[in-house]
Amino acid sequence: MVYAQSVRERVRDDLVRLVHRGMSVQSYWRAVSDALDGAVPSEGSCLMTMDPATMLPTAEFVENGLPADSISRLVDIELREPDYTKWVDMARAGTTAASLSDATAGELDLSRRQREVRRPGGYSDELRVVLSSSTGTWGALTVFRETDSPYFSLSEVRFLSSLTGLISDGLRRALLLDDACADRADTGMLVLDPDDGVSLANREAEQWIDELGIGERAGTRLPLVIRSVAGQARAIAGRAEGIADVRLARARVRTQTGRWVIVRASLLGEGLLAPVAVLLEAARPAEMAPLLADMYGLTQRERQVTELVAQGLPTSQIANRLHLATYTVQDHLKSIFAKSGTGSRGDLVARLFFDQRATSLTALSAVPLHNSSQGA
């Protein structure tokens, strides 16, 4: 047990470093697969990127997977027919990871894709992971085992579930970096040398810097948030193995015009002298909900109530879900309305979730906050 825990801690450390190393999506997937294999052995893996608006697959990266002529049937089942642990069903249920063996109670052939496609191809259990964050579902990871291998354990499922946010953040960074390099997205990208000198900047990055402002301190070349996030990326890359630092190199900041931007940083290579890529992207509505909850001072329980309100649950169901008395939920709602300055559930949802979609206010997705003032 102690050995297994140490292996998993090492895998988590490796993933933190990978998230902050600027790589293409394909390179990131291969590195993540290699890291995970140390704690959750498998005979193959598949990473799919998805359109977060529709959850339709947009690209796939496969190692030791099924032949191409089997994919059409898998897609048909996924999009049109009922089956176990489908991606959309997992996302709607808030399930981040699930094994086919657990979902079918060990009767894998209850799954249509298993009996029609996977078993004839020599595969047994699979473990699916939905790669979601506050910005949406950007992809999905599957690891799978062949016929003679044991099923995935519940411990392995829980471990991968605990890594979802971390792996998702790395995928989002890789997608942004690919798009920025290809000039396909409204994403600002800076490349900084070890002294925070700008060696490359696209037009969008220059616009974000102008909007953020650099402050009035003599000699300042970049907004403080960019220097802070770049420094955190270097610190993560250089920290000793096993020394926990859950702060990701990412921050939300409000510009001088009132817009919010997400700033992320990753090393382009290895070592402390490697250049750092800094990505700047307009914050999506769902990303702002946890921040607004912080600003209103909602307690952990009030956040849980708010999430369920945003999902459309009535007071009685919220009480059942949280194991509370109905009047206790009503008291929480009164407090939430008072703190947020809202007068109804509809007003609350509109205030916290601009696009009317619930997001997690309780997950460990909070990131450091900055404003555009450059005092330090």
Short mmCIF file of C-alpha atoms in Angstrom, two decimals:
data_model
loop_
_atom_site.label_atom_id
_atom_site.label_comp_id
_atom_site.label_asym_id
_atom_site.label_seq_id
_atom_site.Cartn_x
_atom_site.Cartn_y
_atom_site.Cartn_z
CA MET A 1 0.00 0.00 0.00
CA VAL A 2 2.81 2.41 0.93
CA TYR A 3 4.64 1.53 -2.28
CA ALA A 4 1.53 2.09 -4.41
CA GLN A 5 0.96 5.47 -2.75
CA SER A 6 4.53 6.56 -3.44
CA VAL A 7 4.17 5.51 -7.09
CA ARG A 8 0.99 7.55 -7.43
CA GLU A 9 2.57 10.59 -5.81
CA ARG A 10 5.44 10.33 -8.28
CA VAL A 11 3.00 10.08 -11.19
CA ARG A 12 1.17 13.16 -9.94
CA ASP A 13 4.46 15.06 -9.69
CA ASP A 14 5.35 14.00 -13.24
CA LEU A 15 1.98 15.19 -14.54
CA VAL A 16 2.34 18.61 -12.88
CA ARG A 17 5.61 19.06 -14.74
CA LEU A 18 4.11 17.85 -18.02
CA VAL A 19 1.23 20.31 -17.74
CA HIS A 20 3.74 23.15 -17.56
CA ARG A 21 5.90 21.99 -20.43
CA GLY A 22 4.76 23.50 -23.71
CA MET A 23 4.05 20.56 -26.01
CA SER A 24 1.82 19.76 -28.93
CA VAL A 25 -1.35 17.81 -28.20
CA GLN A 26 0.15 14.61 -29.58
CA SER A 27 3.38 14.94 -27.60
CA TYR A 28 1.41 15.78 -24.46
CA TRP A 29 -0.82 12.72 -24.87
CA ARG A 30 2.16 10.38 -25.30
CA ALA A 31 3.90 11.81 -22.24
CA VAL A 32 0.73 11.55 -20.13
CA SER A 33 0.16 7.95 -21.26
CA ASP A 34 3.72 7.00 -20.32
CA ALA A 35 3.38 8.66 -16.91
CA LEU A 36 0.03 7.02 -16.12
CA ASP A 37 1.29 3.58 -17.08
CA GLY A 38 3.45 3.58 -13.97
CA ALA A 39 0.39 3.58 -11.72
CA VAL A 40 -2.43 2.32 -13.96
CA PRO A 41 -0.92 -0.20 -16.40
CA SER A 42 -2.69 -0.66 -19.72
CA GLU A 43 -2.12 -2.15 -23.14
CA GLY A 44 -3.21 0.95 -25.04
CA SER A 45 -4.69 4.42 -24.83
CA CYS A 46 -6.65 6.94 -26.86
CA LEU A 47 -6.94 10.70 -26.45
CA MET A 48 -9.81 12.46 -28.22
CA THR A 49 -10.13 16.20 -28.45
CA MET A 50 -13.68 17.53 -28.46
CA ASP A 51 -15.64 20.64 -29.35
CA PRO A 52 -16.73 21.82 -25.88
CA ALA A 53 -19.99 23.22 -27.26
CA THR A 54 -21.19 19.89 -28.70
CA MET A 55 -18.83 17.26 -27.22
CA LEU A 56 -18.30 15.95 -30.75
CA PRO A 57 -14.84 14.40 -31.29
CA THR A 58 -12.50 16.56 -33.36
CA ALA A 59 -9.28 14.51 -33.42
CA GLU A 60 -7.88 11.33 -31.93
CA PHE A 61 -4.46 10.07 -30.94
CA VAL A 62 -4.28 6.31 -30.49
CA GLU A 63 -1.71 3.80 -29.31
CA ASN A 64 -2.40 0.10 -29.88
CA GLY A 65 -6.04 0.80 -30.69
CA LEU A 66 -8.64 -0.77 -32.92
CA PRO A 67 -8.21 -0.72 -36.70
CA ALA A 68 -9.69 2.17 -38.64
CA ASP A 69 -12.54 0.10 -40.11
CA SER A 70 -13.91 -0.45 -36.59
CA ILE A 71 -14.10 3.22 -35.70
CA SER A 72 -17.24 4.03 -37.70
CA ARG A 73 -19.27 1.53 -35.70
CA LEU A 74 -17.90 2.87 -32.42
CA VAL A 75 -18.84 6.41 -33.44
CA ASP A 76 -22.36 5.28 -34.40
CA ILE A 77 -22.86 3.65 -31.00
CA GLU A 78 -21.45 6.67 -29.20
CA LEU A 79 -23.65 9.19 -31.01
CA ARG A 80 -26.84 7.27 -31.80
CA GLU A 81 -27.34 4.21 -29.64
CA PRO A 82 -27.63 3.44 -25.91
CA ASP A 83 -24.61 2.00 -24.16
CA TYR A 84 -22.65 2.10 -20.93
CA THR A 85 -20.25 4.94 -19.96
CA LYS A 86 -20.89 7.05 -23.03
CA TRP A 87 -19.01 10.34 -22.97
CA VAL A 88 -22.08 12.57 -23.02
CA ASP A 89 -23.77 10.56 -20.28
CA MET A 90 -20.68 10.72 -18.08
CA ALA A 91 -20.37 14.48 -18.56
CA ARG A 92 -24.04 15.09 -17.79
CA ALA A 93 -23.84 12.96 -14.64
CA GLY A 94 -20.68 14.70 -13.47
CA THR A 95 -18.76 11.41 -13.63
CA THR A 96 -15.11 12.13 -14.33
CA ALA A 97 -13.88 8.54 -14.60
CA ALA A 98 -15.49 5.12 -14.93
CA SER A 99 -14.51 1.60 -15.90
CA LEU A 100 -16.67 -0.56 -18.11
CA SER A 101 -16.28 -3.48 -15.71
CA ASP A 102 -17.73 -1.48 -12.82
CA ALA A 103 -20.57 -0.03 -14.91
CA THR A 104 -21.61 -3.51 -16.08
CA ALA A 105 -20.88 -5.29 -12.77
CA GLY A 106 -18.25 -7.38 -14.55
CA GLU A 107 -20.53 -8.40 -17.44
CA LEU A 108 -18.64 -6.54 -20.16
CA ASP A 109 -20.75 -7.94 -22.99
CA LEU A 110 -23.73 -5.97 -21.73
CA SER A 111 -22.00 -3.12 -23.52
CA ARG A 112 -22.85 -2.93 -27.21
CA ARG A 113 -19.46 -1.57 -28.23
CA GLN A 114 -17.75 -4.30 -26.19
CA ARG A 115 -19.57 -7.27 -27.70
CA GLU A 116 -19.69 -5.92 -31.26
CA VAL A 117 -16.31 -4.22 -31.62
CA ARG A 118 -13.96 -4.35 -28.65
CA ARG A 119 -14.09 -8.03 -27.67
CA PRO A 120 -13.70 -9.25 -31.28
CA GLY A 121 -10.68 -6.96 -31.46
CA GLY A 122 -9.08 -8.65 -28.45
CA TYR A 123 -9.89 -6.03 -25.80
CA SER A 124 -11.36 -6.40 -22.35
CA ASP A 125 -11.90 -3.64 -19.79
CA GLU A 126 -11.58 0.08 -20.50
CA LEU A 127 -11.29 3.08 -18.19
CA ARG A 128 -12.75 6.33 -19.52
CA VAL A 129 -11.84 9.81 -18.24
CA VAL A 130 -13.76 12.96 -19.20
CA LEU A 131 -11.32 15.87 -19.53
CA SER A 132 -13.45 18.75 -18.30
CA SER A 133 -12.67 22.02 -16.61
CA SER A 134 -14.53 25.22 -15.88
CA THR A 135 -14.18 26.13 -19.56
CA GLY A 136 -15.94 23.01 -20.84
CA THR A 137 -15.10 19.50 -21.98
CA TRP A 138 -12.07 19.65 -24.23
CA GLY A 139 -11.34 15.97 -24.60
CA ALA A 140 -11.54 12.44 -23.30
CA LEU A 141 -8.95 9.85 -22.38
CA THR A 142 -9.39 6.09 -22.57
CA VAL A 143 -6.95 3.47 -21.32
CA PHE A 144 -7.73 -0.15 -22.06
CA ARG A 145 -6.61 -3.68 -21.40
CA GLU A 146 -6.52 -6.79 -23.51
CA THR A 147 -8.48 -9.99 -22.96
CA ASP A 148 -6.10 -11.75 -20.57
CA SER A 149 -5.49 -8.71 -18.33
CA PRO A 150 -7.34 -8.00 -15.05
CA TYR A 151 -10.13 -5.46 -14.89
CA PHE A 152 -9.38 -1.94 -13.67
CA SER A 153 -9.78 -1.66 -9.91
CA LEU A 154 -11.93 0.94 -8.16
CA SER A 155 -8.72 2.33 -6.67
CA GLU A 156 -7.33 2.90 -10.18
CA VAL A 157 -10.57 4.57 -11.26
CA ARG A 158 -10.51 6.88 -8.25
CA PHE A 159 -6.87 7.75 -8.87
CA LEU A 160 -7.49 8.74 -12.48
CA SER A 161 -10.57 10.67 -11.41
CA SER A 162 -8.41 12.68 -9.01
CA LEU A 163 -6.11 13.65 -11.90
CA THR A 164 -8.83 14.88 -14.24
CA GLY A 165 -8.44 18.59 -13.55
CA LEU A 166 -4.68 18.42 -13.92
CA ILE A 167 -4.73 16.47 -17.20
CA SER A 168 -7.51 18.74 -18.54
CA ASP A 169 -5.48 21.86 -17.85
CA GLY A 170 -2.53 20.40 -19.74
CA LEU A 171 -4.72 19.52 -22.71
CA ARG A 172 -6.20 23.03 -22.79
CA ARG A 173 -2.70 24.52 -22.76
CA ALA A 174 -1.59 22.24 -25.61
CA LEU A 175 -4.66 23.14 -27.69
CA LEU A 176 -4.11 26.86 -27.10
CA LEU A 177 -0.42 26.60 -27.95
CA ASP A 178 -1.14 24.69 -31.16
CA ASP A 179 -3.76 27.24 -32.20
CA ALA A 180 -1.64 30.25 -31.31
CA CYS A 181 1.35 28.90 -33.24
CA ALA A 182 -0.90 28.25 -36.23
CA ASP A 183 -2.49 31.71 -35.88
CA ARG A 184 -5.94 30.12 -35.72
CA ALA A 185 -7.26 31.50 -32.44
CA ASP A 186 -7.78 34.76 -30.64
CA THR A 187 -5.10 33.71 -28.17
CA GLY A 188 -2.16 35.88 -27.21
CA MET A 189 1.21 34.15 -27.03
CA LEU A 190 4.49 35.46 -25.66
CA VAL A 191 7.78 33.60 -25.54
CA LEU A 192 10.01 34.83 -22.70
CA ASP A 193 13.73 34.25 -22.18
CA PRO A 194 15.11 33.43 -18.70
CA ASP A 195 15.27 37.16 -17.88
CA ASP A 196 11.64 37.69 -18.92
CA GLY A 197 12.70 39.39 -22.10
CA VAL A 198 10.17 38.98 -24.93
CA SER A 199 11.66 36.96 -27.78
CA LEU A 200 8.36 36.50 -29.62
CA ALA A 201 4.88 37.95 -29.34
CA ASN A 202 1.88 37.70 -31.62
CA ARG A 203 -0.49 40.58 -32.29
CA GLU A 204 -3.09 39.34 -29.82
CA ALA A 205 -0.53 39.23 -27.01
CA GLU A 206 0.49 42.81 -27.69
CA GLN A 207 -3.16 43.86 -27.51
CA TRP A 208 -3.63 42.09 -24.17
CA ILE A 209 -0.50 43.74 -22.74
CA ASP A 210 -1.74 47.16 -23.81
CA GLU A 211 -5.10 46.44 -22.18
CA LEU A 212 -3.52 45.17 -18.97
CA GLY A 213 -0.99 47.98 -18.70
CA ILE A 214 2.51 47.69 -17.23
CA GLY A 215 2.11 50.17 -14.40
CA GLU A 216 4.25 53.16 -13.52
CA ARG A 217 7.30 51.53 -11.95
CA ALA A 218 10.47 52.49 -13.81
CA GLY A 219 11.98 49.70 -15.89
CA THR A 220 8.82 47.57 -15.97
CA ARG A 221 8.42 45.84 -19.31
CA LEU A 222 5.56 43.42 -18.69
CA PRO A 223 2.40 43.32 -16.55
CA LEU A 224 3.02 41.79 -13.15
CA VAL A 225 0.63 38.89 -13.77
CA ILE A 226 2.68 37.71 -16.77
CA ARG A 227 5.92 37.78 -14.78
CA SER A 228 4.26 36.02 -11.84
CA VAL A 229 2.79 33.20 -13.90
CA ALA A 230 6.05 32.71 -15.84
CA GLY A 231 7.94 32.55 -12.54
CA GLN A 232 5.55 29.95 -11.20
CA ALA A 233 6.06 27.78 -14.30
CA ARG A 234 9.83 27.88 -13.73
CA ALA A 235 9.37 27.10 -10.03
CA ILE A 236 7.25 24.05 -10.83
CA ALA A 237 9.80 22.79 -13.33
CA GLY A 238 12.63 23.18 -10.83
CA ARG A 239 11.05 21.95 -7.64
CA ALA A 240 12.27 18.78 -6.02
CA GLU A 241 10.24 15.63 -6.56
CA GLY A 242 7.70 15.04 -3.80
CA ILE A 243 7.54 18.66 -2.69
CA ALA A 244 3.88 19.51 -3.10
CA ASP A 245 2.87 22.77 -4.76
CA VAL A 246 -0.70 22.62 -6.03
CA ARG A 247 -0.63 26.15 -7.43
CA LEU A 248 -0.68 25.91 -11.19
CA ALA A 249 1.00 28.53 -13.32
CA ARG A 250 -2.30 30.20 -14.15
CA ALA A 251 -4.11 33.33 -13.03
CA ARG A 252 -7.23 35.36 -13.78
CA VAL A 253 -6.80 39.10 -14.10
CA ARG A 254 -9.10 42.01 -14.88
CA THR A 255 -7.85 44.43 -17.51
CA GLN A 256 -8.13 48.21 -17.41
CA THR A 257 -11.20 48.00 -19.65
CA GLY A 258 -12.99 45.60 -17.28
CA ARG A 259 -12.46 42.41 -19.26
CA TRP A 260 -11.13 39.28 -17.57
CA VAL A 261 -8.28 37.28 -19.06
CA ILE A 262 -6.78 33.90 -18.14
CA VAL A 263 -2.97 33.84 -18.19
CA ARG A 264 -1.15 30.49 -18.41
CA ALA A 265 2.54 29.68 -18.66
CA SER A 266 4.48 26.58 -19.73
CA LEU A 267 8.15 25.81 -20.32
CA LEU A 268 9.17 25.22 -23.93
CA GLY A 269 11.69 22.52 -23.16
CA GLU A 270 13.49 21.33 -20.04
CA GLY A 271 15.62 23.09 -17.48
CA LEU A 272 15.38 26.47 -15.80
CA LEU A 273 16.95 28.22 -18.80
CA ALA A 274 14.25 26.99 -21.20
CA PRO A 275 12.05 29.71 -22.70
CA VAL A 276 8.56 30.14 -21.29
CA ALA A 277 5.41 30.35 -23.40
CA VAL A 278 2.74 32.60 -21.88
CA LEU A 279 -0.81 32.26 -23.25
CA LEU A 280 -3.51 34.90 -22.75
CA GLU A 281 -7.15 34.04 -23.42
CA ALA A 282 -10.39 35.84 -22.67
CA ALA A 283 -12.06 34.26 -19.64
CA ARG A 284 -15.17 32.27 -20.43
CA PRO A 285 -18.34 32.83 -18.40
CA ALA A 286 -18.09 29.50 -16.59
CA GLU A 287 -14.59 30.35 -15.42
CA MET A 288 -15.86 33.45 -13.67
CA ALA A 289 -18.43 31.68 -11.48
CA PRO A 290 -15.91 30.45 -8.86
CA LEU A 291 -14.32 33.90 -8.79
CA LEU A 292 -17.66 35.61 -8.21
CA ALA A 293 -18.47 33.08 -5.50
CA ASP A 294 -15.20 34.07 -3.82
CA MET A 295 -16.04 37.75 -4.15
CA TYR A 296 -19.48 37.25 -2.58
CA GLY A 297 -17.97 35.21 0.26
CA LEU A 298 -20.10 32.11 -0.26
CA THR A 299 -19.33 29.29 2.15
CA GLN A 300 -18.58 25.78 0.93
CA ARG A 301 -22.13 24.68 1.70
CA GLU A 302 -23.58 27.76 -0.02
CA ARG A 303 -21.54 26.92 -3.11
CA GLN A 304 -22.97 23.40 -3.12
CA VAL A 305 -26.51 24.76 -2.84
CA THR A 306 -25.83 27.26 -5.64
CA GLU A 307 -24.55 24.54 -7.97
CA LEU A 308 -27.72 22.52 -7.47
CA VAL A 309 -29.90 25.61 -7.94
CA ALA A 310 -28.13 26.21 -11.25
CA GLN A 311 -28.94 22.62 -12.26
CA GLY A 312 -32.64 23.38 -11.75
CA LEU A 313 -33.22 21.27 -8.63
CA PRO A 314 -36.08 22.32 -6.32
CA THR A 315 -35.50 22.87 -2.61
CA SER A 316 -36.66 19.37 -1.62
CA GLN A 317 -34.24 17.65 -4.00
CA ILE A 318 -31.38 19.90 -2.91
CA ALA A 319 -32.13 18.92 0.69
CA ASN A 320 -32.09 15.22 -0.20
CA ARG A 321 -28.90 15.52 -2.23
CA LEU A 322 -27.03 17.34 0.55
CA HIS A 323 -28.69 15.42 3.43
CA LEU A 324 -30.10 18.62 4.89
CA ALA A 325 -33.48 19.70 6.21
CA THR A 326 -35.61 21.74 3.80
CA TYR A 327 -35.64 24.75 6.10
CA THR A 328 -31.82 24.60 6.28
CA VAL A 329 -31.61 24.84 2.47
CA GLN A 330 -34.01 27.78 2.58
CA ASP A 331 -31.80 29.51 5.15
CA HIS A 332 -28.77 28.95 2.90
CA LEU A 333 -30.66 30.43 -0.06
CA LYS A 334 -31.56 33.53 1.94
CA SER A 335 -27.91 34.00 2.83
CA ILE A 336 -26.82 33.45 -0.79
CA PHE A 337 -29.34 36.00 -2.08
CA ALA A 338 -28.22 38.54 0.52
CA LYS A 339 -24.51 38.10 -0.21
CA SER A 340 -24.92 38.19 -4.00
CA GLY A 341 -27.46 41.00 -4.09
CA THR A 342 -29.96 38.84 -5.98
CA GLY A 343 -33.65 38.31 -5.27
CA SER A 344 -34.46 35.03 -6.95
CA ARG A 345 -32.96 31.81 -8.22
CA GLY A 346 -33.06 33.11 -11.78
CA ASP A 347 -31.19 36.26 -10.80
CA LEU A 348 -28.59 34.18 -8.97
CA VAL A 349 -27.92 31.88 -11.90
CA ALA A 350 -27.74 34.81 -14.31
CA ARG A 351 -25.25 36.56 -12.02
CA LEU A 352 -22.94 33.60 -11.42
CA PHE A 353 -23.36 31.68 -14.67
CA PHE A 354 -23.59 34.16 -17.50
CA ASP A 355 -24.42 31.46 -20.03
CA GLN A 356 -26.95 29.71 -17.75
CA ARG A 357 -24.82 26.58 -17.44
CA ALA A 358 -23.78 25.26 -14.08
CA THR A 359 -20.12 24.81 -13.35
CA SER A 360 -18.27 23.64 -10.29
CA LEU A 361 -17.94 26.19 -7.51
CA THR A 362 -16.42 23.66 -5.14
CA ALA A 363 -13.73 21.85 -7.15
CA LEU A 364 -10.05 22.67 -6.68
CA SER A 365 -10.15 24.85 -9.77
CA ALA A 366 -9.57 28.17 -8.07
CA VAL A 367 -6.49 29.95 -9.35
CA PRO A 368 -4.54 32.94 -8.05
CA LEU A 369 -6.26 36.26 -8.56
CA HIS A 370 -4.66 39.45 -9.75
CA ASN A 371 -5.88 42.84 -10.76
CA SER A 372 -4.24 45.10 -13.28
CA SER A 373 -2.54 47.24 -10.65
CA GLN A 374 1.18 46.64 -10.98
CA GLY A 375 2.27 47.44 -7.43
CA ALA A 376 4.21 44.65 -5.80
#
